[in-house]
PDB file of C-alpha atoms in Angstrom:
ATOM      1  CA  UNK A 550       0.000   0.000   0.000  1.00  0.00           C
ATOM      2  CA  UNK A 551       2.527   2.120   0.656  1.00  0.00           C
ATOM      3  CA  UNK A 552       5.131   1.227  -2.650  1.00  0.00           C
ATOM      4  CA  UNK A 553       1.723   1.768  -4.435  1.00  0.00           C
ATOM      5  CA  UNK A 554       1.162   5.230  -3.121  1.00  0.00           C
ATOM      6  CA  UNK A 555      -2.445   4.606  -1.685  1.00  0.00           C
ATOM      7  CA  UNK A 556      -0.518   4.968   1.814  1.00  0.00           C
ATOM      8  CA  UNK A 557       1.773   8.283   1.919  1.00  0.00           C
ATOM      9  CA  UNK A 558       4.052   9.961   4.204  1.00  0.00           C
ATOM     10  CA  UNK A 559       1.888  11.503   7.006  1.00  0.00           C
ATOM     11  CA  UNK A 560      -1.059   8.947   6.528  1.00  0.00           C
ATOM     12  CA  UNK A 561      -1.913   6.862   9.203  1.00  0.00           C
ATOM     13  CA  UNK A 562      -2.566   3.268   8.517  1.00  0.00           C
ATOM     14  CA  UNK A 563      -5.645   0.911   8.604  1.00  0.00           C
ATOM     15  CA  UNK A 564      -6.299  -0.208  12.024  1.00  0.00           C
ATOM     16  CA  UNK A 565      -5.552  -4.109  12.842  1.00  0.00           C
ATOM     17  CA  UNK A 566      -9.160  -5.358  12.307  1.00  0.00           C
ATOM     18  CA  UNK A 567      -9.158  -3.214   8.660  1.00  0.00           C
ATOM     19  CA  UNK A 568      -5.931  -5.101   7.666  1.00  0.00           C
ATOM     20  CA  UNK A 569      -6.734  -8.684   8.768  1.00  0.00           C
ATOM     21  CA  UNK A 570     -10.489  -8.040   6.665  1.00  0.00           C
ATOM     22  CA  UNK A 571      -8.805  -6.668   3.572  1.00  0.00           C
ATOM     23  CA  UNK A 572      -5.403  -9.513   3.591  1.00  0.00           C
ATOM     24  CA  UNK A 573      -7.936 -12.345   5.209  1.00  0.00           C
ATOM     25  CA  UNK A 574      -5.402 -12.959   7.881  1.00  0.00           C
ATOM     26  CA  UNK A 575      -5.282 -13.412  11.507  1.00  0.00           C
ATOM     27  CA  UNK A 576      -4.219 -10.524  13.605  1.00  0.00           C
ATOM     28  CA  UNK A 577      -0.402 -12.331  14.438  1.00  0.00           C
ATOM     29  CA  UNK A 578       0.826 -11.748  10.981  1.00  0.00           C
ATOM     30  CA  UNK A 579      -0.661  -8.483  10.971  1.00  0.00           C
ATOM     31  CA  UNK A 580       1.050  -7.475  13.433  1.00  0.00           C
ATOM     32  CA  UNK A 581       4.695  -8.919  13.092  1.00  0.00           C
ATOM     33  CA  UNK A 582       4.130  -6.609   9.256  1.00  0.00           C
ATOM     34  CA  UNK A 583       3.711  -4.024  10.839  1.00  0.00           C
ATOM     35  CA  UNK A 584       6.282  -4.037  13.495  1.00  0.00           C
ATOM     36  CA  UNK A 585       8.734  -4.980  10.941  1.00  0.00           C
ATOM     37  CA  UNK A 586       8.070  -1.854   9.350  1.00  0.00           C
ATOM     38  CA  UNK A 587       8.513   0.325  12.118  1.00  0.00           C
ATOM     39  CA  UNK A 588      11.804  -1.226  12.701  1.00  0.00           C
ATOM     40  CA  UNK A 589      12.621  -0.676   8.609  1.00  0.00           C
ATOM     41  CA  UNK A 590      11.544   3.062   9.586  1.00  0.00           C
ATOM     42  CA  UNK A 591       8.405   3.564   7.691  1.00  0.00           C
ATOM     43  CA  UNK A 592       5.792   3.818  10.428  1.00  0.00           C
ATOM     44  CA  UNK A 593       5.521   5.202  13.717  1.00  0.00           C
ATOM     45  CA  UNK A 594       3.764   4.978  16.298  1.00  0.00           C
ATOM     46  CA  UNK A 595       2.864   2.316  18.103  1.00  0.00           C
ATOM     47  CA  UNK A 596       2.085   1.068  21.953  1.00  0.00           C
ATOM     48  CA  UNK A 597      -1.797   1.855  21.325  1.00  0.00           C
ATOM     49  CA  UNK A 598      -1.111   4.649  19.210  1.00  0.00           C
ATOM     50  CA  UNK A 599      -2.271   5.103  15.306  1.00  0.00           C
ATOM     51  CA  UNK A 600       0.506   4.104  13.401  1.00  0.00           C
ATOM     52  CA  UNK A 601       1.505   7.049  10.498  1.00  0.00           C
ATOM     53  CA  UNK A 602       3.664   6.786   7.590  1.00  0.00           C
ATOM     54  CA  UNK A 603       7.032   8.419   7.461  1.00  0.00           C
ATOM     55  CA  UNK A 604       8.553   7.075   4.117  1.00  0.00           C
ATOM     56  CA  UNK A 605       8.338   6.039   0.958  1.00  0.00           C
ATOM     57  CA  UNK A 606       8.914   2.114   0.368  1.00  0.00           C
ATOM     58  CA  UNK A 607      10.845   2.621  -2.591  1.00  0.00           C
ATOM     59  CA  UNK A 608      14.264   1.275  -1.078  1.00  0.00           C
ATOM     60  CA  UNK A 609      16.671  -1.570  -1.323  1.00  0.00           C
ATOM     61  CA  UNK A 610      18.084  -2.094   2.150  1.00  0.00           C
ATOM     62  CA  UNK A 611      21.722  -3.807   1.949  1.00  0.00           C
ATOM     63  CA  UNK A 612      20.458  -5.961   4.594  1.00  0.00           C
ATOM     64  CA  UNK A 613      19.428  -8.221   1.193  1.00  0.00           C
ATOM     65  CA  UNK A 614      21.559  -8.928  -1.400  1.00  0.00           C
ATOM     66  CA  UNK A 615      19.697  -7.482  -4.605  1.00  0.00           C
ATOM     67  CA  UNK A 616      20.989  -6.775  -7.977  1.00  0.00           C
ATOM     68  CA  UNK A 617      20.547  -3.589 -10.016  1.00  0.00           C
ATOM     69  CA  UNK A 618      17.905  -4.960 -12.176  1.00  0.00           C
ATOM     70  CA  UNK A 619      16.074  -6.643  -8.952  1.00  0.00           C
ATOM     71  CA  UNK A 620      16.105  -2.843  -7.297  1.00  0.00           C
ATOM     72  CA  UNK A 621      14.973  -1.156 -10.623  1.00  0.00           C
ATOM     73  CA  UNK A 622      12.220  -3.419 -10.859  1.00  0.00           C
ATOM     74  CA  UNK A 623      11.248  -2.954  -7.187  1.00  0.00           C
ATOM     75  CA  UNK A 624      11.088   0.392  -7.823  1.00  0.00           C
ATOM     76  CA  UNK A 625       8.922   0.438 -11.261  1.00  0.00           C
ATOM     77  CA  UNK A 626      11.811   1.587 -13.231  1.00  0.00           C
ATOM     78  CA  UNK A 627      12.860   0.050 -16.277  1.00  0.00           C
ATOM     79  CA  UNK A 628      16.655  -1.467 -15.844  1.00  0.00           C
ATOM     80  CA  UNK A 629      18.724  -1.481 -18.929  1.00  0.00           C
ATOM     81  CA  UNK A 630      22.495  -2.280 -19.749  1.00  0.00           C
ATOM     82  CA  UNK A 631      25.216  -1.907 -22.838  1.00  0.00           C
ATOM     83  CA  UNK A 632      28.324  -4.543 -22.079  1.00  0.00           C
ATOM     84  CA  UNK A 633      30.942  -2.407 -22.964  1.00  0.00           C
ATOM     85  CA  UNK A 634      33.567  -5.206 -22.056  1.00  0.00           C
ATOM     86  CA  UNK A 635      33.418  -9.042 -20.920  1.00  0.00           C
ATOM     87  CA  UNK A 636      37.286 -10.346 -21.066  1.00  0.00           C
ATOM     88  CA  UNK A 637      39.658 -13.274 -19.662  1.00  0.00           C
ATOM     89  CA  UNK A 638      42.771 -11.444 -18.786  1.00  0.00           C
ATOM     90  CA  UNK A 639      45.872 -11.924 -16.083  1.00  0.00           C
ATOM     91  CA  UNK A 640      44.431 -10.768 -12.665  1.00  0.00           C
ATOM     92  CA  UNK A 641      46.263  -8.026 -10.152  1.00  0.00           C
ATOM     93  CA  UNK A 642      47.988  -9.538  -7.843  1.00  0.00           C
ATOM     94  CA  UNK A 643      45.697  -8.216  -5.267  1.00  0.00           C
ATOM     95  CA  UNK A 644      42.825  -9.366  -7.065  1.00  0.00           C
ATOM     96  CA  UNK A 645      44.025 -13.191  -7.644  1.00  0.00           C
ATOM     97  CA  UNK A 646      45.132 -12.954  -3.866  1.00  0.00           C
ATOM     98  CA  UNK A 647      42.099 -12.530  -2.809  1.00  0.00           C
ATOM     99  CA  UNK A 648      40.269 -14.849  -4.695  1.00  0.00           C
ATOM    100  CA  UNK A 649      43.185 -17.375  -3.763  1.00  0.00           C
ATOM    101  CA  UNK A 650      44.727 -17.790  -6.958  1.00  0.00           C
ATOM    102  CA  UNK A 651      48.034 -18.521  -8.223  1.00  0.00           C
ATOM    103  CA  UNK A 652      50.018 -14.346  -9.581  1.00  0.00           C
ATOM    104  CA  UNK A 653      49.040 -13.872 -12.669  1.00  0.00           C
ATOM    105  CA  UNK A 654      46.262 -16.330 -12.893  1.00  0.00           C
ATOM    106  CA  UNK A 655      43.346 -15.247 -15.345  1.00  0.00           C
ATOM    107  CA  UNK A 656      39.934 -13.930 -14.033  1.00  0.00           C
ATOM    108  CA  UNK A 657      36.915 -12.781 -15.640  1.00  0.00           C
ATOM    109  CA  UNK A 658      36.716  -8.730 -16.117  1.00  0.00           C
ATOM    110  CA  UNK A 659      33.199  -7.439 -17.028  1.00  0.00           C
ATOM    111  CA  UNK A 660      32.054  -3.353 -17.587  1.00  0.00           C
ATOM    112  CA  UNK A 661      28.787  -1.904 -18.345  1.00  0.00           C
ATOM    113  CA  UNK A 662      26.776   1.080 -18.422  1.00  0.00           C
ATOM    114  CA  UNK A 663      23.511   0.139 -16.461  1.00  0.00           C
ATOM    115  CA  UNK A 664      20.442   2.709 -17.483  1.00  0.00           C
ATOM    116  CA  UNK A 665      17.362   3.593 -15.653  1.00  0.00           C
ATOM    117  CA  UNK A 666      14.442   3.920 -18.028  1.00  0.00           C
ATOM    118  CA  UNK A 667      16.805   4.045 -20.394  1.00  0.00           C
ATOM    119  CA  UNK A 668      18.756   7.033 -19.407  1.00  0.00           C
ATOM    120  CA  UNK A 669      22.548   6.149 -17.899  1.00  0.00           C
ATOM    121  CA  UNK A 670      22.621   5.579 -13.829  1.00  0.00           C
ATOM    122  CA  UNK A 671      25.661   3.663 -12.840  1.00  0.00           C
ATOM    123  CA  UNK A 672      29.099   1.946 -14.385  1.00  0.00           C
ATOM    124  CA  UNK A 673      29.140  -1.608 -13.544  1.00  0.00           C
ATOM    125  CA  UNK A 674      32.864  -3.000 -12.902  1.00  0.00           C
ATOM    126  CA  UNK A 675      32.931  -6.568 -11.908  1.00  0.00           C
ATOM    127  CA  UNK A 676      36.003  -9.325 -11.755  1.00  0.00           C
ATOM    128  CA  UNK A 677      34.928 -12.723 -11.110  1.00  0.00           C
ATOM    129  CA  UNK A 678      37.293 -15.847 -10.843  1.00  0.00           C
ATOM    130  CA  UNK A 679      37.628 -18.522 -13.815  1.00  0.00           C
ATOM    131  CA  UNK A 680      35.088 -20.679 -12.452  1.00  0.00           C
ATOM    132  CA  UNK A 681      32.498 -18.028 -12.149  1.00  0.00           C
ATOM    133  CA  UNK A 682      33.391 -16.025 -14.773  1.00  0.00           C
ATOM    134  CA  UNK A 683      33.237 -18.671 -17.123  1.00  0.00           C
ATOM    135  CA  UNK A 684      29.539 -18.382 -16.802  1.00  0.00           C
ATOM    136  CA  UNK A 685      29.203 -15.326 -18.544  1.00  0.00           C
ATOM    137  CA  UNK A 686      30.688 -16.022 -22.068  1.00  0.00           C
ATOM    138  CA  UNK A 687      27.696 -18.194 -22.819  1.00  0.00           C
ATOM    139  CA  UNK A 688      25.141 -15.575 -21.979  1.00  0.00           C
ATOM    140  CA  UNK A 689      24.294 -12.229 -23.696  1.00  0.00           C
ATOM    141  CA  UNK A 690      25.443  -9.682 -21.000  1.00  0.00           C
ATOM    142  CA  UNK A 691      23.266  -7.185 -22.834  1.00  0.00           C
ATOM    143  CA  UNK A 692      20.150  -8.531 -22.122  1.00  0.00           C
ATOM    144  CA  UNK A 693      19.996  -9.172 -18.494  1.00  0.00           C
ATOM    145  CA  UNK A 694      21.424  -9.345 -14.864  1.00  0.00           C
ATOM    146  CA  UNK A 695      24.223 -11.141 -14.645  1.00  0.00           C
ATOM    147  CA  UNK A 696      23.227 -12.461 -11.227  1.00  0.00           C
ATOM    148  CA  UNK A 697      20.082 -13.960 -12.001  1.00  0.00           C
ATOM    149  CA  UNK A 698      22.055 -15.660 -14.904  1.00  0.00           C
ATOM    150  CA  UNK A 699      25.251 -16.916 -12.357  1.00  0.00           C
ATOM    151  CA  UNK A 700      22.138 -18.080  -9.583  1.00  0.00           C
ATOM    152  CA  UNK A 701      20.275 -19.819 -12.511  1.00  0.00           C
ATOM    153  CA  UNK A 702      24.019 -21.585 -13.351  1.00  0.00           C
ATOM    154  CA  UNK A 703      24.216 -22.758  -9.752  1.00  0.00           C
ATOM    155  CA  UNK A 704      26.619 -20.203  -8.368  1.00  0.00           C
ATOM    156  CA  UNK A 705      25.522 -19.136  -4.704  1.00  0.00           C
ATOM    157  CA  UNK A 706      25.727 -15.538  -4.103  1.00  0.00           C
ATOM    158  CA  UNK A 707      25.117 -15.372  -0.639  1.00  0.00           C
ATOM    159  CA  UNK A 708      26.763 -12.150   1.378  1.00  0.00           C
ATOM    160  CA  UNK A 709      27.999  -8.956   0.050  1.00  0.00           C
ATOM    161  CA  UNK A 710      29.994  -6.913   1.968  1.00  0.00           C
ATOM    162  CA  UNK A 711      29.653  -3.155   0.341  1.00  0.00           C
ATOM    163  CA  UNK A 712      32.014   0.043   0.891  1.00  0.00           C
ATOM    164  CA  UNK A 713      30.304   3.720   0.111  1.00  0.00           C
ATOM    165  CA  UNK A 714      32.528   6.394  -0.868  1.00  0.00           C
ATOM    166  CA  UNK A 715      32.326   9.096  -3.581  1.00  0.00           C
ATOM    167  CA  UNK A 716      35.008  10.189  -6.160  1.00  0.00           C
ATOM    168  CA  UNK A 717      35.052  12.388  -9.210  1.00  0.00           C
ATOM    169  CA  UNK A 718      34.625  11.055 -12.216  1.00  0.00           C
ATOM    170  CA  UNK A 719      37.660   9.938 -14.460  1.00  0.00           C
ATOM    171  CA  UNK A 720      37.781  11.128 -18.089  1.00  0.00           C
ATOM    172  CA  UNK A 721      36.497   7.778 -19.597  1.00  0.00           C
ATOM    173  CA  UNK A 722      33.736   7.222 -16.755  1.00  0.00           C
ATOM    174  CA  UNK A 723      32.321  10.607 -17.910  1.00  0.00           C
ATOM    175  CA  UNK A 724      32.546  10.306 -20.939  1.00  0.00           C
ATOM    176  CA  UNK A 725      30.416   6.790 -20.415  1.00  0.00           C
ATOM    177  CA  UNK A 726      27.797   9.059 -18.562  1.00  0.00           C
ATOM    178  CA  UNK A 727      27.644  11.665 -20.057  1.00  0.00           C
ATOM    179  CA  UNK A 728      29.114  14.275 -17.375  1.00  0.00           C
ATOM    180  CA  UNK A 729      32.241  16.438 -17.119  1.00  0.00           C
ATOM    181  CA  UNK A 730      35.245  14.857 -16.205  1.00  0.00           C
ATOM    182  CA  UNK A 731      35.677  15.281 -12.264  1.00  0.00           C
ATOM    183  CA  UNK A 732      31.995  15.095 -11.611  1.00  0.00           C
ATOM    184  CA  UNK A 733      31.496  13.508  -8.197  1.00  0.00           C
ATOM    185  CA  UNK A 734      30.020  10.176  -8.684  1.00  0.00           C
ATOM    186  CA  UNK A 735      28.825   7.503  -5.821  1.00  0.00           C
ATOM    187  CA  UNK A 736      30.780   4.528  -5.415  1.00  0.00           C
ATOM    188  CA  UNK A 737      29.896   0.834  -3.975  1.00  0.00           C
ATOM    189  CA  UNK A 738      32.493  -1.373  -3.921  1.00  0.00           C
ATOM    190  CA  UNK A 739      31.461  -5.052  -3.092  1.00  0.00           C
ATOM    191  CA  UNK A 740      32.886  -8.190  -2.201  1.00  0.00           C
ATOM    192  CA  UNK A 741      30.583 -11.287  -2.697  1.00  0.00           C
ATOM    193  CA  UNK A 742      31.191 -14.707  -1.278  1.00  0.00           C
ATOM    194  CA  UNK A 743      29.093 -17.725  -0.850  1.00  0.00           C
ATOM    195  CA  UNK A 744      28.149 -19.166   2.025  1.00  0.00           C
ATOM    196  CA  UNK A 745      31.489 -20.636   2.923  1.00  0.00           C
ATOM    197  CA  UNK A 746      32.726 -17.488   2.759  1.00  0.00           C
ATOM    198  CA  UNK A 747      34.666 -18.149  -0.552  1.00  0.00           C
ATOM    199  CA  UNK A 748      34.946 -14.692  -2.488  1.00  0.00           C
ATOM    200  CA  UNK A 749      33.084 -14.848  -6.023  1.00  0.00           C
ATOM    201  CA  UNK A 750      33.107 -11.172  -7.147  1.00  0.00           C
ATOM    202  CA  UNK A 751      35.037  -7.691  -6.105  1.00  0.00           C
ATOM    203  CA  UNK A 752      32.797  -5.109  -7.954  1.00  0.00           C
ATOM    204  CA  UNK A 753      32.700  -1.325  -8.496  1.00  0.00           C
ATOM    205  CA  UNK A 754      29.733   0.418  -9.153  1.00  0.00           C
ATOM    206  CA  UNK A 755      29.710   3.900  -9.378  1.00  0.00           C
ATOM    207  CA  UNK A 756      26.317   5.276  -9.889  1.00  0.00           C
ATOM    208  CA  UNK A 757      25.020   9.715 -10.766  1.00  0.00           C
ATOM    209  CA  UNK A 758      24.316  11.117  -7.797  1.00  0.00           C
ATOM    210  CA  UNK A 759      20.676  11.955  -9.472  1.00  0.00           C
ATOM    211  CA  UNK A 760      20.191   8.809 -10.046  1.00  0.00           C
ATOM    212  CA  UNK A 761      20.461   7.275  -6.768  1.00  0.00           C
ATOM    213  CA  UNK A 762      21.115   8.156  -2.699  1.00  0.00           C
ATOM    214  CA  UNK A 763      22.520   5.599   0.074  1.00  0.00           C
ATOM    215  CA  UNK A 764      20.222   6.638   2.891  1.00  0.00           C
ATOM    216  CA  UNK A 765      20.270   4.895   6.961  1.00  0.00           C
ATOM    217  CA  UNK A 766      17.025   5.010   8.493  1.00  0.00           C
ATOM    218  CA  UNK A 767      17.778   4.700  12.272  1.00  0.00           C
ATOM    219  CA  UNK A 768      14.765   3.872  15.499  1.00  0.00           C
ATOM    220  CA  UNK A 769      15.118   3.847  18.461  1.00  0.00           C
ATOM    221  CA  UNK A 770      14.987  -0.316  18.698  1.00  0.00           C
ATOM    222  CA  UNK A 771      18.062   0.188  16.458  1.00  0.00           C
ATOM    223  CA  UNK A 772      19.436   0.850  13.076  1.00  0.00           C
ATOM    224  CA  UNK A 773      17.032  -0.329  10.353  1.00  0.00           C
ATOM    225  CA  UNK A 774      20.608  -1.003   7.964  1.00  0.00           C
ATOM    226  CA  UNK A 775      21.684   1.340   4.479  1.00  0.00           C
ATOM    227  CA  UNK A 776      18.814   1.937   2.034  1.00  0.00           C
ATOM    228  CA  UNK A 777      18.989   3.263  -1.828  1.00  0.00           C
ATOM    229  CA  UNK A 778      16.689   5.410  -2.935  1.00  0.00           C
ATOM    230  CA  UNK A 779      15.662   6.629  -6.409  1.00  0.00           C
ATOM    231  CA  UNK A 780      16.524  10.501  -6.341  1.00  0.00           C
ATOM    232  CA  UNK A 781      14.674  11.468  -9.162  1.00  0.00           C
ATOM    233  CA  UNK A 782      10.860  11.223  -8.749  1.00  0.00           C
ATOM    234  CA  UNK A 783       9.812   8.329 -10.721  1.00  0.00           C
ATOM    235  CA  UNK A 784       6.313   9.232 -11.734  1.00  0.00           C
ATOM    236  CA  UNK A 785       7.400  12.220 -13.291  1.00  0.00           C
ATOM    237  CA  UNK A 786      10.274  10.262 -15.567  1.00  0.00           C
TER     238      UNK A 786
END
């Protein structure tokens, strides 16, 4: 109700009896909803009080690993992508470290410009090792997300653990999207491992700061985690 806009920031919501009529449930599950979204940050209230909107829905938290195209969708934006290179090349030497391969060892190196209803929103960089990466040359990286393709292939992406930082934008990343050189640009760098804890990907993204936000929603039961948000309103694009 609320991603749909019939609930909005300042509303309060239905009572308990209104919910478990219009979802058929029993008041438990009701309830445990709606507590979980106090503790996400988008009601208050509470303790025999009317709970009231405060935000939007329109978030990914990084407590869930989701890809670009997952979030887009979430969102009711279109998610779009142009490979602009998928290669097998010698790793770093910190890179094939940390995947625990042998100096010089080849990994996978992929770059793309992901779009947002088709306009450009983020550069993709992403290094996988040989027996992840592998995955990729038999799959059109212009027509999809590559996660849903490696999941789909059996590879478990499981935990990402995900640095924020900005930087300005170097000559060829603005050229990519289409800003000056130096532009200040948001950056998520992210190390994916399965649940072993082996390391499958060290990524980049770097996404226009009108494009997207990194937001923490915190309550007073505790931090709700990092959010993105859309920053451009998405019925008017």
């Amino acid at each position: 109700m609320i991603t749909s806009g019939e609930l909005r920031p300042g509303d309060p919501i239905p009572s308990e009896a209104e919910l478990c009529r219009r979802f058929n449930s029993s008041r438990s599950p009701v309830r445990q909803a709606v507590t979980a979204l106090r503790h996400e940050g988008l009601l208050s209230g509470g303790q025999g009080r009317r709970s009231i909107v405060q935000s939007r829905a329109s978030s990914q938290s990084f407590t869930t690993l989701l890809s670009f195209t997952e979030w887009c969708r979430s969102i009711g934006a279109v998610p779009g992508q142009r490979t602009l290179e998928l290669a097998r090349r010698p790793g770093e030497d910190e890179v094939t470290a940390s995947f625990d391969l042998e100096p010089g060892s080849s990994v996978v190196e992929v770059l793309r410009l992901r779009t947002m209803d088709g306009a450009p929103a983020m550069l993709e960089r992403a290094v996988f090792p040989p027996e992840v990466g592998r995955h990729l040359f038999d799959f059109d990286t212009d027509t999809g997300s590559i996660y849903e393709h490696l999941t789909g292939q059996g590879v478990e992406l499981y935990r990402a653990e995900n640095r924020i930082d900005a930087l300005g934008a170097p000559d060829a990343d603005a050229d990519q999207l289409g800003v000056a050189p130096g532009a200040p640009l948001l950056r998520v760098q992210r190390r994916t491992s399965d649940p072993r804890g082996r390391l499958l990907e060290i990524a980049d993204d770097r996404y226009l700061p009108d494009r997207a936000a990194f937001t923490v929603v915190n309550t007073r039961s505790g931090a709700a985690g990092l959010s993105r948000f859309p920053t451009t309103d998405r019925t008017a694009s």
